[in-house]
Each structure stands twice: as structure tokens, then as C-alpha cells.
């Protein structure tokens, strides 16, 4: 059973606002990920982290930024929200099990963001 | 080229019957993992089953089994004895790369399964 949390679950906000989407996990996983998903579509990786102070951009270009100051916490920030940022944002984490390990990604419940 | 292809945008199945959701993948990496996730209308992604490229046997988890045909690069999900609660979007995903890489997941476009009473 995965213990990964995201807040808020739903957010409606006006254009130009700064927002931070929170993601926390209590499993001690080193690796964490942010995905963006439009309704009914596939997930696209926008950020990932190997561990504390390690962050990388994913395949899908995003104007958001992330930080990883603590193992359990991986927040995503949009400095100036726009309607094009309207989407669902899913956070995930996985263990680093070493060679041959099955590093299943466990997902949080997601944040549905609407920018007006 | 698509790395993960799910050719069935929507599927219907009668309650208590079995259903197969198709997934084909494309990779030149000898080491990879294949995953299936379920996404109900509430939005969360629920891990269902995993198959490693070197696994000799098809994976099974309760009512879920994975029909892994390596030569054909297919990893179909079989759900036996469908239940109304199985109605959801199902995503196939692949993780390429050896240890030390980011080991990102690449997702297919999903199949919307509807279980009929």
C-alpha cells in the first residue's frame, strides 16, 4: 500500500497567480516524479528527482519548477499560472532497489488544476 | 514511433466475463519493465501488475494476469471475472534502461473499459 499524498486535490485559480502543488511520501523512496495528464489522455513526465538536491526535467517541456530539499517532499511551483496550465498533475515515487529491482512507481491522488 | 501502443480506445465487457486489453511496445533495450495501471474516474493511478523483460513466467496478481509475448513485443492485460468496479481507464507503461538511469515510465494512450451489468 502506497503512502503518497497530494494537496490540494482541486484548485481553481486566476491567470498570473503563483501556485505550489504539494507532494509528500512516507515510504522513504529516493525517486520522485511529476506527470501532467490532460483528460482522457496519456501521462507525460515533466520533472523527476533521484534524491535530495537532485532534479531533472522530463520529456514534456513545462514552465513549472520543482525542488527536493527533503526526501519525502517534492513540491511543484508555477510562478505565473496560465489557462494552458489547466490539467491534472500526478506525483509518483519509487524505491531504488538496486540491480534487478522492480521499481514500481506509486502515485498520489492527483491535483486537478484549472486556470481561468 | 510510439513506444507504447494501446489500440483499443474503448472496450465493453459483460460482468463476470474475462476481457483482454492490448498493449504493444517498442524498445531496443534488453532490460525493461512493463506495468499496467488502472485510473478510475476519481483520477488516481492504481498499480496493477508488473512484468520484467527477463521474467520467464507471465505475471499474475489475483484477477489480473499479463500475457507477455516477448518476440511479438506485446504485454496484454487479462482481467478475469470482470466486476462493475473494474470500469476505468487502463494504462500500459514501460520503463527502459538499466539501474542508474532515471527509469522513467512511458505511458500508452489508455483503454477505457466499461463493465456492463
Short mmCIF file of C-alpha atoms in Angstrom, two decimals, chain A residues 9 31 33 35 37 40-43 45 48 50 59 88 90 96-109 112, chain B residues 2 35 37 39-47 49-50 61 89 91 95 99-110:
data_model
loop_
_atom_site.label_atom_id
_atom_site.label_comp_id
_atom_site.label_asym_id
_atom_site.label_seq_id
_atom_site.Cartn_x
_atom_site.Cartn_y
_atom_site.Cartn_z
CA UNK A 9 -6.90 17.82 -4.80
CA UNK A 31 12.94 8.72 -6.64
CA UNK A 33 8.21 12.17 -10.34
CA UNK A 35 3.42 13.86 -14.52
CA UNK A 37 -2.21 14.48 -17.79
CA UNK A 40 -8.57 11.04 -21.10
CA UNK A 41 -5.01 11.26 -22.34
CA UNK A 42 -1.69 9.62 -21.50
CA UNK A 43 0.63 10.84 -18.78
CA UNK A 45 6.71 13.21 -17.36
CA UNK A 48 11.87 13.85 -11.72
CA UNK A 50 16.84 10.89 -7.90
CA UNK A 59 10.28 14.70 -21.71
CA UNK A 88 -4.20 17.11 -13.86
CA UNK A 90 0.16 13.46 -10.70
CA UNK A 96 15.74 2.31 -5.66
CA UNK A 97 16.04 -1.44 -5.25
CA UNK A 98 19.39 -1.91 -6.91
CA UNK A 99 20.23 -4.20 -9.79
CA UNK A 100 17.30 -6.25 -10.94
CA UNK A 101 14.88 -4.49 -8.65
CA UNK A 102 11.27 -3.88 -9.56
CA UNK A 103 10.93 -0.16 -9.05
CA UNK A 104 7.21 0.25 -9.28
CA UNK A 105 6.03 3.84 -9.27
CA UNK A 106 3.26 4.59 -6.79
CA UNK A 107 1.03 7.54 -7.49
CA UNK A 108 -0.69 10.13 -5.39
CA UNK A 109 -4.35 11.04 -5.94
CA UNK A 112 -6.79 18.92 -10.85
CA UNK B 2 5.21 5.22 -30.38
CA UNK B 35 3.41 -2.04 -15.97
CA UNK B 37 -2.20 0.89 -14.10
CA UNK B 39 -7.28 5.00 -13.35
CA UNK B 40 -10.86 5.34 -12.09
CA UNK B 41 -12.85 8.50 -12.74
CA UNK B 42 -11.55 9.89 -9.45
CA UNK B 43 -8.17 10.30 -11.13
CA UNK B 44 -5.69 8.33 -9.05
CA UNK B 45 -3.39 5.82 -10.73
CA UNK B 46 -3.52 2.37 -9.18
CA UNK B 47 -0.71 -0.08 -9.87
CA UNK B 49 0.78 -5.70 -12.32
CA UNK B 50 4.40 -5.78 -13.44
CA UNK B 61 -1.95 -10.72 -9.43
CA UNK B 89 -9.19 3.74 -17.81
CA UNK B 91 -2.79 2.37 -18.98
CA UNK B 95 10.32 1.54 -18.07
CA UNK B 99 19.92 0.83 -12.98
CA UNK B 100 21.34 4.30 -12.53
CA UNK B 101 19.17 5.86 -15.20
CA UNK B 102 16.08 7.87 -14.41
CA UNK B 103 13.96 4.84 -15.18
CA UNK B 104 11.08 6.94 -16.33
CA UNK B 105 7.76 5.44 -17.31
CA UNK B 106 6.40 5.93 -20.81
CA UNK B 107 2.64 5.55 -20.96
CA UNK B 108 0.25 4.45 -23.67
CA UNK B 109 -2.88 6.39 -24.52
CA UNK B 110 -5.10 4.16 -22.43
#
